[in-house]
């Protein structure tokens, strides 16, 4: 489970919901949109800062490419 936070992060939780996993940081504003790829291996994040980021294996915190700016 991925959850966008008002503290400019995306947090992951294990299946029990009791133990937080790694946290994605570095957002200029709170992420407002999260979308998983159909195979569950990539996560796209977006927010009011108009930056789209795509993460491969987000639990390993690996960005696929540079952030894409200027997207509404």
PDB file of N, CA, C and O in Angstrom, chain B, residues numbered from 101:
ATOM      1  N   UNK B 101       0.848  -1.173   0.000  1.00  0.00           N
ATOM      2  CA  UNK B 101       0.000   0.000   0.000  1.00  0.00           C
ATOM      3  C   UNK B 101       0.891   1.232   0.000  1.00  0.00           C
ATOM      4  O   UNK B 101       1.825   1.326   0.796  1.00  0.00           O
ATOM      5  N   UNK B 102       0.608   2.170  -0.883  1.00  0.00           N
ATOM      6  CA  UNK B 102       1.332   3.442  -0.948  1.00  0.00           C
ATOM      7  C   UNK B 102       0.384   4.553  -0.521  1.00  0.00           C
ATOM      8  O   UNK B 102      -0.772   4.590  -0.943  1.00  0.00           O
ATOM      9  N   UNK B 103       0.881   5.459   0.317  1.00  0.00           N
ATOM     10  CA  UNK B 103       0.064   6.548   0.839  1.00  0.00           C
ATOM     11  C   UNK B 103       0.828   7.861   0.681  1.00  0.00           C
ATOM     12  O   UNK B 103       1.962   7.983   1.142  1.00  0.00           O
ATOM     13  N   UNK B 104       0.198   8.849   0.023  1.00  0.00           N
ATOM     14  CA  UNK B 104       0.797  10.177  -0.114  1.00  0.00           C
ATOM     15  C   UNK B 104       0.534  10.966   1.159  1.00  0.00           C
ATOM     16  O   UNK B 104      -0.570  10.938   1.703  1.00  0.00           O
ATOM     17  N   UNK B 105       1.561  11.671   1.629  1.00  0.00           N
ATOM     18  CA  UNK B 105       1.432  12.421   2.880  1.00  0.00           C
ATOM     19  C   UNK B 105       1.512  13.919   2.677  1.00  0.00           C
ATOM     20  O   UNK B 105       2.100  14.393   1.705  1.00  0.00           O
ATOM     21  N   UNK B 106       0.922  14.659   3.592  1.00  0.00           N
ATOM     22  CA  UNK B 106       0.986  16.121   3.541  1.00  0.00           C
ATOM     23  C   UNK B 106       2.374  16.628   3.913  1.00  0.00           C
ATOM     24  O   UNK B 106       2.641  17.827   3.832  1.00  0.00           O
ATOM     25  N   UNK B 107       3.256  15.722   4.320  1.00  0.00           N
ATOM     26  CA  UNK B 107       4.629  16.099   4.661  1.00  0.00           C
ATOM     27  C   UNK B 107       5.575  15.902   3.468  1.00  0.00           C
ATOM     28  O   UNK B 107       6.782  15.743   3.648  1.00  0.00           O
ATOM     29  N   UNK B 108       5.017  15.913   2.250  1.00  0.00           N
ATOM     30  CA  UNK B 108       5.793  15.797   1.010  1.00  0.00           C
ATOM     31  C   UNK B 108       6.493  14.449   0.872  1.00  0.00           C
ATOM     32  O   UNK B 108       7.629  14.390   0.400  1.00  0.00           O
ATOM     33  N   UNK B 109       5.840  13.383   1.272  1.00  0.00           N
ATOM     34  CA  UNK B 109       6.403  12.043   1.178  1.00  0.00           C
ATOM     35  C   UNK B 109       5.369  11.067   0.626  1.00  0.00           C
ATOM     36  O   UNK B 109       4.175  11.360   0.572  1.00  0.00           O
ATOM     37  N   UNK B 110       5.861   9.898   0.218  1.00  0.00           N
ATOM     38  CA  UNK B 110       5.006   8.750  -0.076  1.00  0.00           C
ATOM     39  C   UNK B 110       5.518   7.631   0.815  1.00  0.00           C
ATOM     40  O   UNK B 110       6.694   7.270   0.771  1.00  0.00           O
ATOM     41  N   UNK B 111       4.624   7.093   1.617  1.00  0.00           N
ATOM     42  CA  UNK B 111       4.999   6.012   2.530  1.00  0.00           C
ATOM     43  C   UNK B 111       4.379   4.706   2.064  1.00  0.00           C
ATOM     44  O   UNK B 111       3.283   4.676   1.504  1.00  0.00           O
ATOM     45  N   UNK B 112       5.111   3.629   2.310  1.00  0.00           N
ATOM     46  CA  UNK B 112       4.638   2.289   1.976  1.00  0.00           C
ATOM     47  C   UNK B 112       4.380   1.532   3.264  1.00  0.00           C
ATOM     48  O   UNK B 112       5.076   1.732   4.259  1.00  0.00           O
ATOM     49  N   UNK B 113       3.377   0.659   3.247  1.00  0.00           N
ATOM     50  CA  UNK B 113       3.025  -0.143   4.412  1.00  0.00           C
ATOM     51  C   UNK B 113       2.971  -1.607   4.012  1.00  0.00           C
ATOM     52  O   UNK B 113       2.585  -1.944   2.893  1.00  0.00           O
ATOM     53  N   UNK B 114       3.359  -2.465   4.929  1.00  0.00           N
ATOM     54  CA  UNK B 114       3.277  -3.903   4.647  1.00  0.00           C
ATOM     55  C   UNK B 114       1.815  -4.349   4.686  1.00  0.00           C
ATOM     56  O   UNK B 114       0.923  -3.553   4.977  1.00  0.00           O
ATOM     57  N   UNK B 115       1.589  -5.581   4.403  1.00  0.00           N
ATOM     58  CA  UNK B 115       0.207  -6.082   4.318  1.00  0.00           C
ATOM     59  C   UNK B 115      -0.562  -5.996   5.625  1.00  0.00           C
ATOM     60  O   UNK B 115      -1.788  -5.894   5.605  1.00  0.00           O
ATOM     61  N   UNK B 116       0.124  -6.034   6.756  1.00  0.00           N
ATOM     62  CA  UNK B 116      -0.587  -5.950   8.032  1.00  0.00           C
ATOM     63  C   UNK B 116      -0.928  -4.505   8.366  1.00  0.00           C
ATOM     64  O   UNK B 116      -1.796  -4.245   9.199  1.00  0.00           O
ATOM     65  N   UNK B 117      -0.244  -3.563   7.715  1.00  0.00           N
ATOM     66  CA  UNK B 117      -0.497  -2.154   7.978  1.00  0.00           C
ATOM     67  C   UNK B 117       0.150  -1.646   9.243  1.00  0.00           C
ATOM     68  O   UNK B 117      -0.087  -0.504   9.637  1.00  0.00           O
ATOM     69  N   UNK B 118       0.957  -2.458   9.886  1.00  0.00           N
ATOM     70  CA  UNK B 118       1.525  -2.047  11.166  1.00  0.00           C
ATOM     71  C   UNK B 118       2.977  -1.597  11.074  1.00  0.00           C
ATOM     72  O   UNK B 118       3.478  -0.934  11.982  1.00  0.00           O
ATOM     73  N   UNK B 119       3.652  -1.949   9.994  1.00  0.00           N
ATOM     74  CA  UNK B 119       5.070  -1.630   9.887  1.00  0.00           C
ATOM     75  C   UNK B 119       5.307  -0.795   8.629  1.00  0.00           C
ATOM     76  O   UNK B 119       5.064  -1.274   7.521  1.00  0.00           O
ATOM     77  N   UNK B 120       5.778   0.447   8.784  1.00  0.00           N
ATOM     78  CA  UNK B 120       6.063   1.232   7.587  1.00  0.00           C
ATOM     79  C   UNK B 120       7.298   0.703   6.875  1.00  0.00           C
ATOM     80  O   UNK B 120       8.260   0.275   7.514  1.00  0.00           O
ATOM     81  N   UNK B 121       7.265   0.736   5.565  1.00  0.00           N
ATOM     82  CA  UNK B 121       8.401   0.344   4.738  1.00  0.00           C
ATOM     83  C   UNK B 121       9.133   1.629   4.330  1.00  0.00           C
ATOM     84  O   UNK B 121       8.865   2.686   4.900  1.00  0.00           O
ATOM     85  N   UNK B 122      10.043   1.563   3.364  1.00  0.00           N
ATOM     86  CA  UNK B 122      10.770   2.777   2.965  1.00  0.00           C
ATOM     87  C   UNK B 122       9.839   3.923   2.577  1.00  0.00           C
ATOM     88  O   UNK B 122       8.680   3.704   2.224  1.00  0.00           O
ATOM     89  N   UNK B 123      10.359   5.142   2.648  1.00  0.00           N
ATOM     90  CA  UNK B 123       9.607   6.354   2.347  1.00  0.00           C
ATOM     91  C   UNK B 123      10.250   7.074   1.173  1.00  0.00           C
ATOM     92  O   UNK B 123      11.469   7.244   1.140  1.00  0.00           O
ATOM     93  N   UNK B 124       9.435   7.501   0.204  1.00  0.00           N
ATOM     94  CA  UNK B 124       9.924   8.333  -0.889  1.00  0.00           C
ATOM     95  C   UNK B 124       9.890   9.784  -0.436  1.00  0.00           C
ATOM     96  O   UNK B 124       8.873  10.248   0.080  1.00  0.00           O
ATOM     97  N   UNK B 125      10.978  10.496  -0.621  1.00  0.00           N
ATOM     98  CA  UNK B 125      11.075  11.896  -0.211  1.00  0.00           C
ATOM     99  C   UNK B 125      11.567  12.743  -1.386  1.00  0.00           C
ATOM    100  O   UNK B 125      11.811  12.229  -2.478  1.00  0.00           O
ATOM    101  N   UNK B 126      11.707  14.032  -1.148  1.00  0.00           N
ATOM    102  CA  UNK B 126      12.246  14.930  -2.158  1.00  0.00           C
ATOM    103  C   UNK B 126      11.199  15.648  -2.984  1.00  0.00           C
ATOM    104  O   UNK B 126      11.531  16.310  -3.967  1.00  0.00           O
ATOM    105  N   UNK B 127       9.951  15.527  -2.603  1.00  0.00           N
ATOM    106  CA  UNK B 127       8.880  16.208  -3.324  1.00  0.00           C
ATOM    107  C   UNK B 127       8.844  17.677  -2.910  1.00  0.00           C
ATOM    108  O   UNK B 127       9.076  18.003  -1.746  1.00  0.00           O
ATOM    109  N   UNK B 128       8.548  18.576  -3.878  1.00  0.00           N
ATOM    110  CA  UNK B 128       8.467  20.002  -3.581  1.00  0.00           C
ATOM    111  C   UNK B 128       7.144  20.389  -2.921  1.00  0.00           C
ATOM    112  O   UNK B 128       7.042  21.438  -2.285  1.00  0.00           O
ATOM    113  N   UNK B 129       6.149  19.547  -3.076  1.00  0.00           N
ATOM    114  CA  UNK B 129       4.847  19.750  -2.444  1.00  0.00           C
ATOM    115  C   UNK B 129       4.244  18.366  -2.233  1.00  0.00           C
ATOM    116  O   UNK B 129       4.746  17.387  -2.785  1.00  0.00           O
ATOM    117  N   UNK B 130       3.183  18.271  -1.448  1.00  0.00           N
ATOM    118  CA  UNK B 130       2.603  16.949  -1.203  1.00  0.00           C
ATOM    119  C   UNK B 130       2.142  16.276  -2.491  1.00  0.00           C
ATOM    120  O   UNK B 130       1.453  16.904  -3.296  1.00  0.00           O
ATOM    121  N   UNK B 131       2.505  15.013  -2.704  1.00  0.00           N
ATOM    122  CA  UNK B 131       1.978  14.278  -3.852  1.00  0.00           C
ATOM    123  C   UNK B 131       0.462  14.151  -3.717  1.00  0.00           C
ATOM    124  O   UNK B 131      -0.053  13.896  -2.629  1.00  0.00           O
ATOM    125  N   UNK B 132      -0.237  14.329  -4.819  1.00  0.00           N
ATOM    126  CA  UNK B 132      -1.696  14.220  -4.794  1.00  0.00           C
ATOM    127  C   UNK B 132      -2.205  13.059  -5.636  1.00  0.00           C
ATOM    128  O   UNK B 132      -3.382  12.705  -5.563  1.00  0.00           O
ATOM    129  N   UNK B 133      -1.320  12.465  -6.437  1.00  0.00           N
ATOM    130  CA  UNK B 133      -1.718  11.374  -7.320  1.00  0.00           C
ATOM    131  C   UNK B 133      -0.673  10.267  -7.284  1.00  0.00           C
ATOM    132  O   UNK B 133       0.526  10.520  -7.398  1.00  0.00           O
ATOM    133  N   UNK B 134      -1.144   9.048  -7.126  1.00  0.00           N
ATOM    134  CA  UNK B 134      -0.288   7.864  -7.174  1.00  0.00           C
ATOM    135  C   UNK B 134      -0.935   6.880  -8.132  1.00  0.00           C
ATOM    136  O   UNK B 134      -2.149   6.681  -8.085  1.00  0.00           O
ATOM    137  N   UNK B 135      -0.143   6.259  -9.002  1.00  0.00           N
ATOM    138  CA  UNK B 135      -0.689   5.264  -9.922  1.00  0.00           C
ATOM    139  C   UNK B 135       0.329   4.147 -10.118  1.00  0.00           C
ATOM    140  O   UNK B 135       1.478   4.390 -10.485  1.00  0.00           O
ATOM    141  N   UNK B 136      -0.115   2.918  -9.866  1.00  0.00           N
ATOM    142  CA  UNK B 136       0.731   1.740 -10.069  1.00  0.00           C
ATOM    143  C   UNK B 136       0.603   1.266 -11.507  1.00  0.00           C
ATOM    144  O   UNK B 136      -0.470   1.371 -12.101  1.00  0.00           O
ATOM    145  N   UNK B 137       1.687   0.747 -12.072  1.00  0.00           N
ATOM    146  CA  UNK B 137       1.616   0.081 -13.376  1.00  0.00           C
ATOM    147  C   UNK B 137       0.845  -1.219 -13.187  1.00  0.00           C
ATOM    148  O   UNK B 137       0.777  -1.736 -12.072  1.00  0.00           O
ATOM    149  N   UNK B 138       0.263  -1.759 -14.260  1.00  0.00           N
ATOM    150  CA  UNK B 138      -0.516  -2.996 -14.127  1.00  0.00           C
ATOM    151  C   UNK B 138       0.251  -4.159 -13.491  1.00  0.00           C
ATOM    152  O   UNK B 138      -0.342  -4.985 -12.798  1.00  0.00           O
ATOM    153  N   UNK B 139       1.560  -4.226 -13.724  1.00  0.00           N
ATOM    154  CA  UNK B 139       2.341  -5.330 -13.146  1.00  0.00           C
ATOM    155  C   UNK B 139       2.816  -5.031 -11.725  1.00  0.00           C
ATOM    156  O   UNK B 139       3.449  -5.878 -11.095  1.00  0.00           O
ATOM    157  N   UNK B 140       2.513  -3.818 -11.210  1.00  0.00           N
ATOM    158  CA  UNK B 140       2.877  -3.467  -9.842  1.00  0.00           C
ATOM    159  C   UNK B 140       4.350  -3.170  -9.627  1.00  0.00           C
ATOM    160  O   UNK B 140       4.797  -3.072  -8.484  1.00  0.00           O
ATOM    161  N   UNK B 141       5.117  -3.025 -10.708  1.00  0.00           N
ATOM    162  CA  UNK B 141       6.554  -2.806 -10.565  1.00  0.00           C
ATOM    163  C   UNK B 141       6.963  -1.351 -10.643  1.00  0.00           C
ATOM    164  O   UNK B 141       8.081  -1.006 -10.259  1.00  0.00           O
ATOM    165  N   UNK B 142       6.085  -0.488 -11.130  1.00  0.00           N
ATOM    166  CA  UNK B 142       6.392   0.935 -11.254  1.00  0.00           C
ATOM    167  C   UNK B 142       5.293   1.750 -10.594  1.00  0.00           C
ATOM    168  O   UNK B 142       4.123   1.367 -10.600  1.00  0.00           O
ATOM    169  N   UNK B 143       5.689   2.877 -10.028  1.00  0.00           N
ATOM    170  CA  UNK B 143       4.750   3.792  -9.396  1.00  0.00           C
ATOM    171  C   UNK B 143       4.987   5.179  -9.969  1.00  0.00           C
ATOM    172  O   UNK B 143       6.122   5.653  -9.989  1.00  0.00           O
ATOM    173  N   UNK B 144       3.929   5.837 -10.437  1.00  0.00           N
ATOM    174  CA  UNK B 144       4.010   7.220 -10.892  1.00  0.00           C
ATOM    175  C   UNK B 144       3.427   8.103  -9.800  1.00  0.00           C
ATOM    176  O   UNK B 144       2.394   7.784  -9.213  1.00  0.00           O
ATOM    177  N   UNK B 145       4.105   9.225  -9.534  1.00  0.00           N
ATOM    178  CA  UNK B 145       3.624  10.180  -8.538  1.00  0.00           C
ATOM    179  C   UNK B 145       3.514  11.549  -9.192  1.00  0.00           C
ATOM    180  O   UNK B 145       4.306  11.894 -10.070  1.00  0.00           O
ATOM    181  N   UNK B 146       2.534  12.320  -8.762  1.00  0.00           N
ATOM    182  CA  UNK B 146       2.355  13.679  -9.256  1.00  0.00           C
ATOM    183  C   UNK B 146       1.717  14.536  -8.189  1.00  0.00           C
ATOM    184  O   UNK B 146       1.117  14.026  -7.243  1.00  0.00           O
ATOM    185  N   UNK B 147       1.849  15.851  -8.347  1.00  0.00           N
ATOM    186  CA  UNK B 147       1.269  16.742  -7.355  1.00  0.00           C
ATOM    187  C   UNK B 147       1.095  18.150  -7.882  1.00  0.00           C
ATOM    188  O   UNK B 147       1.233  18.403  -9.079  1.00  0.00           O
ATOM    189  N   UNK B 148       0.792  19.058  -6.982  1.00  0.00           N
ATOM    190  CA  UNK B 148       0.548  20.439  -7.356  1.00  0.00           C
ATOM    191  C   UNK B 148       1.808  21.147  -7.822  1.00  0.00           C
ATOM    192  O   UNK B 148       1.721  22.245  -8.370  1.00  0.00           O
ATOM    193  N   UNK B 149       2.978  20.551  -7.621  1.00  0.00           N
ATOM    194  CA  UNK B 149       4.218  21.137  -8.126  1.00  0.00           C
ATOM    195  C   UNK B 149       4.392  20.876  -9.624  1.00  0.00           C
ATOM    196  O   UNK B 149       5.377  21.313 -10.219  1.00  0.00           O
ATOM    197  N   UNK B 150       3.431  20.159 -10.239  1.00  0.00           N
ATOM    198  CA  UNK B 150       3.412  19.848 -11.670  1.00  0.00           C
ATOM    199  C   UNK B 150       4.616  19.015 -12.097  1.00  0.00           C
ATOM    200  O   UNK B 150       5.099  19.149 -13.222  1.00  0.00           O
ATOM    201  N   UNK B 151       5.100  18.156 -11.201  1.00  0.00           N
ATOM    202  CA  UNK B 151       6.216  17.264 -11.506  1.00  0.00           C
ATOM    203  C   UNK B 151       5.729  15.828 -11.417  1.00  0.00           C
ATOM    204  O   UNK B 151       5.142  15.415 -10.417  1.00  0.00           O
ATOM    205  N   UNK B 152       5.983  15.074 -12.480  1.00  0.00           N
ATOM    206  CA  UNK B 152       5.656  13.654 -12.503  1.00  0.00           C
ATOM    207  C   UNK B 152       6.947  12.875 -12.322  1.00  0.00           C
ATOM    208  O   UNK B 152       7.938  13.124 -13.009  1.00  0.00           O
ATOM    209  N   UNK B 153       6.926  11.938 -11.395  1.00  0.00           N
ATOM    210  CA  UNK B 153       8.079  11.077 -11.165  1.00  0.00           C
ATOM    211  C   UNK B 153       7.623   9.632 -11.347  1.00  0.00           C
ATOM    212  O   UNK B 153       6.530   9.256 -10.921  1.00  0.00           O
ATOM    213  N   UNK B 154       8.465   8.834 -11.977  1.00  0.00           N
ATOM    214  CA  UNK B 154       8.174   7.418 -12.162  1.00  0.00           C
ATOM    215  C   UNK B 154       9.252   6.634 -11.430  1.00  0.00           C
ATOM    216  O   UNK B 154      10.448   6.837 -11.636  1.00  0.00           O
ATOM    217  N   UNK B 155       8.796   5.741 -10.579  1.00  0.00           N
ATOM    218  CA  UNK B 155       9.693   4.944  -9.738  1.00  0.00           C
ATOM    219  C   UNK B 155       9.605   3.478 -10.151  1.00  0.00           C
ATOM    220  O   UNK B 155       8.515   2.913 -10.249  1.00  0.00           O
ATOM    221  N   UNK B 156      10.770   2.870 -10.392  1.00  0.00           N
ATOM    222  CA  UNK B 156      10.832   1.431 -10.654  1.00  0.00           C
ATOM    223  C   UNK B 156      11.141   0.762  -9.332  1.00  0.00           C
ATOM    224  O   UNK B 156      12.061   1.175  -8.625  1.00  0.00           O
ATOM    225  N   UNK B 157      10.393  -0.250  -8.996  1.00  0.00           N
ATOM    226  CA  UNK B 157      10.579  -0.919  -7.709  1.00  0.00           C
ATOM    227  C   UNK B 157      10.654   0.122  -6.597  1.00  0.00           C
ATOM    228  O   UNK B 157      11.679   0.234  -5.925  1.00  0.00           O
ATOM    229  N   UNK B 158       9.565   0.895  -6.394  1.00  0.00           N
ATOM    230  CA  UNK B 158       9.609   1.996  -5.436  1.00  0.00           C
ATOM    231  C   UNK B 158       9.989   1.569  -4.023  1.00  0.00           C
ATOM    232  O   UNK B 158      10.480   2.389  -3.247  1.00  0.00           O
ATOM    233  N   UNK B 159       9.773   0.305  -3.674  1.00  0.00           N
ATOM    234  CA  UNK B 159      10.199  -0.133  -2.349  1.00  0.00           C
ATOM    235  C   UNK B 159      11.719  -0.089  -2.238  1.00  0.00           C
ATOM    236  O   UNK B 159      12.268   0.012  -1.140  1.00  0.00           O
ATOM    237  N   UNK B 160      12.399  -0.167  -3.396  1.00  0.00           N
ATOM    238  CA  UNK B 160      13.848  -0.034  -3.431  1.00  0.00           C
ATOM    239  C   UNK B 160      14.274   1.402  -3.683  1.00  0.00           C
ATOM    240  O   UNK B 160      15.467   1.699  -3.745  1.00  0.00           O
ATOM    241  N   UNK B 161      13.293   2.301  -3.830  1.00  0.00           N
ATOM    242  CA  UNK B 161      13.507   3.737  -3.983  1.00  0.00           C
ATOM    243  C   UNK B 161      14.357   4.088  -5.196  1.00  0.00           C
ATOM    244  O   UNK B 161      15.232   4.950  -5.114  1.00  0.00           O
ATOM    245  N   UNK B 162      14.105   3.430  -6.317  1.00  0.00           N
ATOM    246  CA  UNK B 162      14.873   3.664  -7.537  1.00  0.00           C
ATOM    247  C   UNK B 162      14.027   4.424  -8.549  1.00  0.00           C
ATOM    248  O   UNK B 162      13.021   3.903  -9.030  1.00  0.00           O
ATOM    249  N   UNK B 163      14.426   5.656  -8.878  1.00  0.00           N
ATOM    250  CA  UNK B 163      13.705   6.438  -9.878  1.00  0.00           C
ATOM    251  C   UNK B 163      14.029   5.909 -11.267  1.00  0.00           C
ATOM    252  O   UNK B 163      15.173   5.543 -11.540  1.00  0.00           O
ATOM    253  N   UNK B 164      13.032   5.866 -12.148  1.00  0.00           N
ATOM    254  CA  UNK B 164      13.233   5.379 -13.507  1.00  0.00           C
ATOM    255  C   UNK B 164      14.009   6.405 -14.330  1.00  0.00           C
ATOM    256  O   UNK B 164      14.910   6.040 -15.086  1.00  0.00           O
ATOM    257  N   UNK B 165      13.671   7.664 -14.191  1.00  0.00           N
ATOM    258  CA  UNK B 165      14.285   8.734 -14.979  1.00  0.00           C
ATOM    259  C   UNK B 165      14.218  10.026 -14.186  1.00  0.00           C
ATOM    260  O   UNK B 165      13.717  10.061 -13.062  1.00  0.00           O
ATOM    261  N   UNK B 166      14.727  11.078 -14.788  1.00  0.00           N
ATOM    262  CA  UNK B 166      14.638  12.396 -14.170  1.00  0.00           C
ATOM    263  C   UNK B 166      13.164  12.801 -14.054  1.00  0.00           C
ATOM    264  O   UNK B 166      12.346  12.391 -14.877  1.00  0.00           O
ATOM    265  N   UNK B 167      12.823  13.599 -13.041  1.00  0.00           N
ATOM    266  CA  UNK B 167      11.439  14.070 -12.920  1.00  0.00           C
ATOM    267  C   UNK B 167      11.015  14.819 -14.181  1.00  0.00           C
ATOM    268  O   UNK B 167      11.823  15.507 -14.804  1.00  0.00           O
ATOM    269  N   UNK B 168       9.744  14.680 -14.552  1.00  0.00           N
ATOM    270  CA  UNK B 168       9.175  15.358 -15.714  1.00  0.00           C
ATOM    271  C   UNK B 168       8.416  16.582 -15.215  1.00  0.00           C
ATOM    272  O   UNK B 168       7.408  16.440 -14.523  1.00  0.00           O
ATOM    273  N   UNK B 169       8.880  17.769 -15.551  1.00  0.00           N
ATOM    274  CA  UNK B 169       8.288  18.993 -15.023  1.00  0.00           C
ATOM    275  C   UNK B 169       7.303  19.608 -16.002  1.00  0.00           C
ATOM    276  O   UNK B 169       7.305  19.289 -17.191  1.00  0.00           O
ATOM    277  N   UNK B 170       6.462  20.493 -15.484  1.00  0.00           N
ATOM    278  CA  UNK B 170       5.530  21.248 -16.304  1.00  0.00           C
ATOM    279  C   UNK B 170       4.253  20.521 -16.664  1.00  0.00           C
ATOM    280  O   UNK B 170       3.551  20.942 -17.584  1.00  0.00           O
ATOM    281  N   UNK B 171       3.935  19.466 -15.983  1.00  0.00           N
ATOM    282  CA  UNK B 171       2.710  18.710 -16.280  1.00  0.00           C
ATOM    283  C   UNK B 171       1.582  19.158 -15.362  1.00  0.00           C
ATOM    284  O   UNK B 171       1.777  19.340 -14.160  1.00  0.00           O
ATOM    285  N   UNK B 172       0.412  19.331 -15.938  1.00  0.00           N
ATOM    286  CA  UNK B 172      -0.722  19.801 -15.144  1.00  0.00           C
ATOM    287  C   UNK B 172      -1.503  18.644 -14.586  1.00  0.00           C
ATOM    288  O   UNK B 172      -2.497  18.849 -13.890  1.00  0.00           O
TER     289      UNK B 172
END
